[in-house]
PDB file of C-alpha atoms in Angstrom:
ATOM      1  CA  UNK A   1     106.058 124.864 134.196  1.00  0.00           C
ATOM      2  CA  UNK A   2     104.535 128.130 136.085  1.00  0.00           C
ATOM      3  CA  UNK A   3     106.776 128.180 138.593  1.00  0.00           C
ATOM      4  CA  UNK A   4     109.509 127.934 135.780  1.00  0.00           C
ATOM      5  CA  UNK A   5     107.890 130.847 134.410  1.00  0.00           C
ATOM      6  CA  UNK A   6     108.730 133.259 137.382  1.00  0.00           C
ATOM      7  CA  UNK A   7     112.409 131.962 138.533  1.00  0.00           C
ATOM      8  CA  UNK A   8     112.826 132.550 134.961  1.00  0.00           C
ATOM      9  CA  UNK A   9     111.278 136.099 135.001  1.00  0.00           C
ATOM     10  CA  UNK A  10     112.589 136.552 138.453  1.00  0.00           C
ATOM     11  CA  UNK A  11     116.042 136.901 136.454  1.00  0.00           C
ATOM     12  CA  UNK A  12     115.818 138.433 133.959  1.00  0.00           C
ATOM     13  CA  UNK A  13     114.503 141.690 136.739  1.00  0.00           C
ATOM     14  CA  UNK A  14     117.785 141.581 138.128  1.00  0.00           C
ATOM     15  CA  UNK A  15     119.553 142.175 134.134  1.00  0.00           C
ATOM     16  CA  UNK A  16     117.433 144.745 133.866  1.00  0.00           C
ATOM     17  CA  UNK A  17     117.607 146.078 137.015  1.00  0.00           C
ATOM     18  CA  UNK A  18     121.017 146.504 136.581  1.00  0.00           C
ATOM     19  CA  UNK A  19     121.225 146.658 132.991  1.00  0.00           C
ATOM     20  CA  UNK A  20     119.959 150.178 133.856  1.00  0.00           C
ATOM     21  CA  UNK A  21     122.967 151.442 135.832  1.00  0.00           C
ATOM     22  CA  UNK A  22     124.745 150.364 132.502  1.00  0.00           C
ATOM     23  CA  UNK A  23     122.181 152.124 130.098  1.00  0.00           C
ATOM     24  CA  UNK A  24     123.202 156.118 132.453  1.00  0.00           C
ATOM     25  CA  UNK A  25     120.309 156.524 131.579  1.00  0.00           C
ATOM     26  CA  UNK A  26     119.347 155.810 128.331  1.00  0.00           C
ATOM     27  CA  UNK A  27     122.142 157.020 126.563  1.00  0.00           C
ATOM     28  CA  UNK A  28     124.448 154.047 125.644  1.00  0.00           C
ATOM     29  CA  UNK A  29     122.548 151.756 122.907  1.00  0.00           C
ATOM     30  CA  UNK A  30     123.970 148.140 123.631  1.00  0.00           C
ATOM     31  CA  UNK A  31     123.428 147.499 127.828  1.00  0.00           C
ATOM     32  CA  UNK A  32     119.442 150.115 126.329  1.00  0.00           C
ATOM     33  CA  UNK A  33     118.892 147.032 123.907  1.00  0.00           C
ATOM     34  CA  UNK A  34     119.498 144.202 125.891  1.00  0.00           C
ATOM     35  CA  UNK A  35     118.325 146.064 129.261  1.00  0.00           C
ATOM     36  CA  UNK A  36     115.107 146.268 127.487  1.00  0.00           C
ATOM     37  CA  UNK A  37     114.665 142.791 126.179  1.00  0.00           C
ATOM     38  CA  UNK A  38     114.655 142.300 129.350  1.00  0.00           C
ATOM     39  CA  UNK A  39     112.200 144.049 130.996  1.00  0.00           C
ATOM     40  CA  UNK A  40     110.010 142.463 127.784  1.00  0.00           C
ATOM     41  CA  UNK A  41     110.855 139.037 128.731  1.00  0.00           C
ATOM     42  CA  UNK A  42     110.355 139.439 132.317  1.00  0.00           C
ATOM     43  CA  UNK A  43     106.721 139.920 131.697  1.00  0.00           C
ATOM     44  CA  UNK A  44     106.228 138.190 129.012  1.00  0.00           C
ATOM     45  CA  UNK A  45     107.130 135.484 131.953  1.00  0.00           C
ATOM     46  CA  UNK A  46     105.853 136.861 134.008  1.00  0.00           C
ATOM     47  CA  UNK A  47     102.381 136.929 131.742  1.00  0.00           C
ATOM     48  CA  UNK A  48     102.759 133.815 131.353  1.00  0.00           C
ATOM     49  CA  UNK A  49     103.302 132.693 135.301  1.00  0.00           C
ATOM     50  CA  UNK A  50      99.751 134.255 135.992  1.00  0.00           C
ATOM     51  CA  UNK A  51      97.941 132.191 134.355  1.00  0.00           C
ATOM     52  CA  UNK A  52      97.835 129.258 137.092  1.00  0.00           C
ATOM     53  CA  UNK A  53      99.425 131.525 140.095  1.00  0.00           C
ATOM     54  CA  UNK A  54      98.013 133.519 141.830  1.00  0.00           C
ATOM     55  CA  UNK A  55      98.834 137.566 140.879  1.00  0.00           C
ATOM     56  CA  UNK A  56     100.038 137.983 144.841  1.00  0.00           C
ATOM     57  CA  UNK A  57     102.024 135.400 144.807  1.00  0.00           C
ATOM     58  CA  UNK A  58     103.515 135.952 142.191  1.00  0.00           C
ATOM     59  CA  UNK A  59     104.122 139.428 141.965  1.00  0.00           C
ATOM     60  CA  UNK A  60     105.859 138.676 145.220  1.00  0.00           C
ATOM     61  CA  UNK A  61     107.768 137.232 144.856  1.00  0.00           C
ATOM     62  CA  UNK A  62     108.960 138.469 140.816  1.00  0.00           C
ATOM     63  CA  UNK A  63     109.836 141.199 142.562  1.00  0.00           C
ATOM     64  CA  UNK A  64     111.177 139.619 145.269  1.00  0.00           C
ATOM     65  CA  UNK A  65     113.896 137.579 143.243  1.00  0.00           C
ATOM     66  CA  UNK A  66     114.507 140.969 141.371  1.00  0.00           C
ATOM     67  CA  UNK A  67     115.076 142.949 144.698  1.00  0.00           C
ATOM     68  CA  UNK A  68     117.550 140.715 146.311  1.00  0.00           C
ATOM     69  CA  UNK A  69     119.032 139.265 143.408  1.00  0.00           C
ATOM     70  CA  UNK A  70     119.924 142.894 142.580  1.00  0.00           C
ATOM     71  CA  UNK A  71     121.255 144.069 145.951  1.00  0.00           C
ATOM     72  CA  UNK A  72     123.394 140.973 146.080  1.00  0.00           C
ATOM     73  CA  UNK A  73     124.830 141.860 142.308  1.00  0.00           C
ATOM     74  CA  UNK A  74     124.888 146.314 143.197  1.00  0.00           C
ATOM     75  CA  UNK A  75     127.508 144.861 146.259  1.00  0.00           C
ATOM     76  CA  UNK A  76     129.799 142.430 142.946  1.00  0.00           C
ATOM     77  CA  UNK A  77     129.167 144.664 140.947  1.00  0.00           C
ATOM     78  CA  UNK A  78     128.438 148.795 142.117  1.00  0.00           C
ATOM     79  CA  UNK A  79     131.161 148.046 145.230  1.00  0.00           C
ATOM     80  CA  UNK A  80     127.818 148.806 148.020  1.00  0.00           C
ATOM     81  CA  UNK A  81     128.598 147.769 151.277  1.00  0.00           C
ATOM     82  CA  UNK A  82     127.404 144.574 152.372  1.00  0.00           C
ATOM     83  CA  UNK A  83     127.023 144.764 155.719  1.00  0.00           C
ATOM     84  CA  UNK A  84     125.029 142.205 157.581  1.00  0.00           C
ATOM     85  CA  UNK A  85     122.469 144.395 158.409  1.00  0.00           C
ATOM     86  CA  UNK A  86     122.355 144.270 155.563  1.00  0.00           C
ATOM     87  CA  UNK A  87     122.392 140.673 154.151  1.00  0.00           C
ATOM     88  CA  UNK A  88     119.925 139.767 157.628  1.00  0.00           C
ATOM     89  CA  UNK A  89     117.829 141.571 155.715  1.00  0.00           C
ATOM     90  CA  UNK A  90     117.257 140.679 152.966  1.00  0.00           C
ATOM     91  CA  UNK A  91     117.813 137.011 154.156  1.00  0.00           C
ATOM     92  CA  UNK A  92     113.440 138.223 155.551  1.00  0.00           C
ATOM     93  CA  UNK A  93     113.167 138.755 152.098  1.00  0.00           C
ATOM     94  CA  UNK A  94     114.034 135.089 150.388  1.00  0.00           C
ATOM     95  CA  UNK A  95     112.613 133.486 153.960  1.00  0.00           C
ATOM     96  CA  UNK A  96     109.640 135.640 152.460  1.00  0.00           C
ATOM     97  CA  UNK A  97     109.843 134.675 149.137  1.00  0.00           C
ATOM     98  CA  UNK A  98     110.094 130.972 150.503  1.00  0.00           C
ATOM     99  CA  UNK A  99     107.083 131.108 152.349  1.00  0.00           C
ATOM    100  CA  UNK A 100     104.760 132.746 149.566  1.00  0.00           C
ATOM    101  CA  UNK A 101     105.991 129.366 147.821  1.00  0.00           C
ATOM    102  CA  UNK A 102     105.603 126.816 150.487  1.00  0.00           C
ATOM    103  CA  UNK A 103     101.841 128.398 151.301  1.00  0.00           C
ATOM    104  CA  UNK A 104     100.801 128.943 147.593  1.00  0.00           C
TER     105      UNK A 104
END
C-alpha cells in the first residue's frame, strides 16, 4: 500500500507544480485553492508511505515522479521545448526511479 500512496503523492506533486503556474503568484483564487489542496494531500500521502519505505528511496521517487511528470506536462501544456536531449535526460530520471524501486 505504501507504494500506491507514494505514486499518488507523486502525481499530486505534479498537480501542485503545474498548478503554481496557473495561480499567477497566488493571485487567482480557484487555482490557488486547488494547488494548496494538492500540496497538502501530496505531503500527507508521502508521510503515509514513509511509515514503511526508506526515506531516501521514497523522497527520491516522490520528487522524481513530480519532476518527470512536470517536465512532460510543461511540453504539452506550455509549449516548452520538446527536444530529444530533454527526453533523454527525463529517461535517465525514469531509469533511476525504476532502479530505486527494484532495489528497495
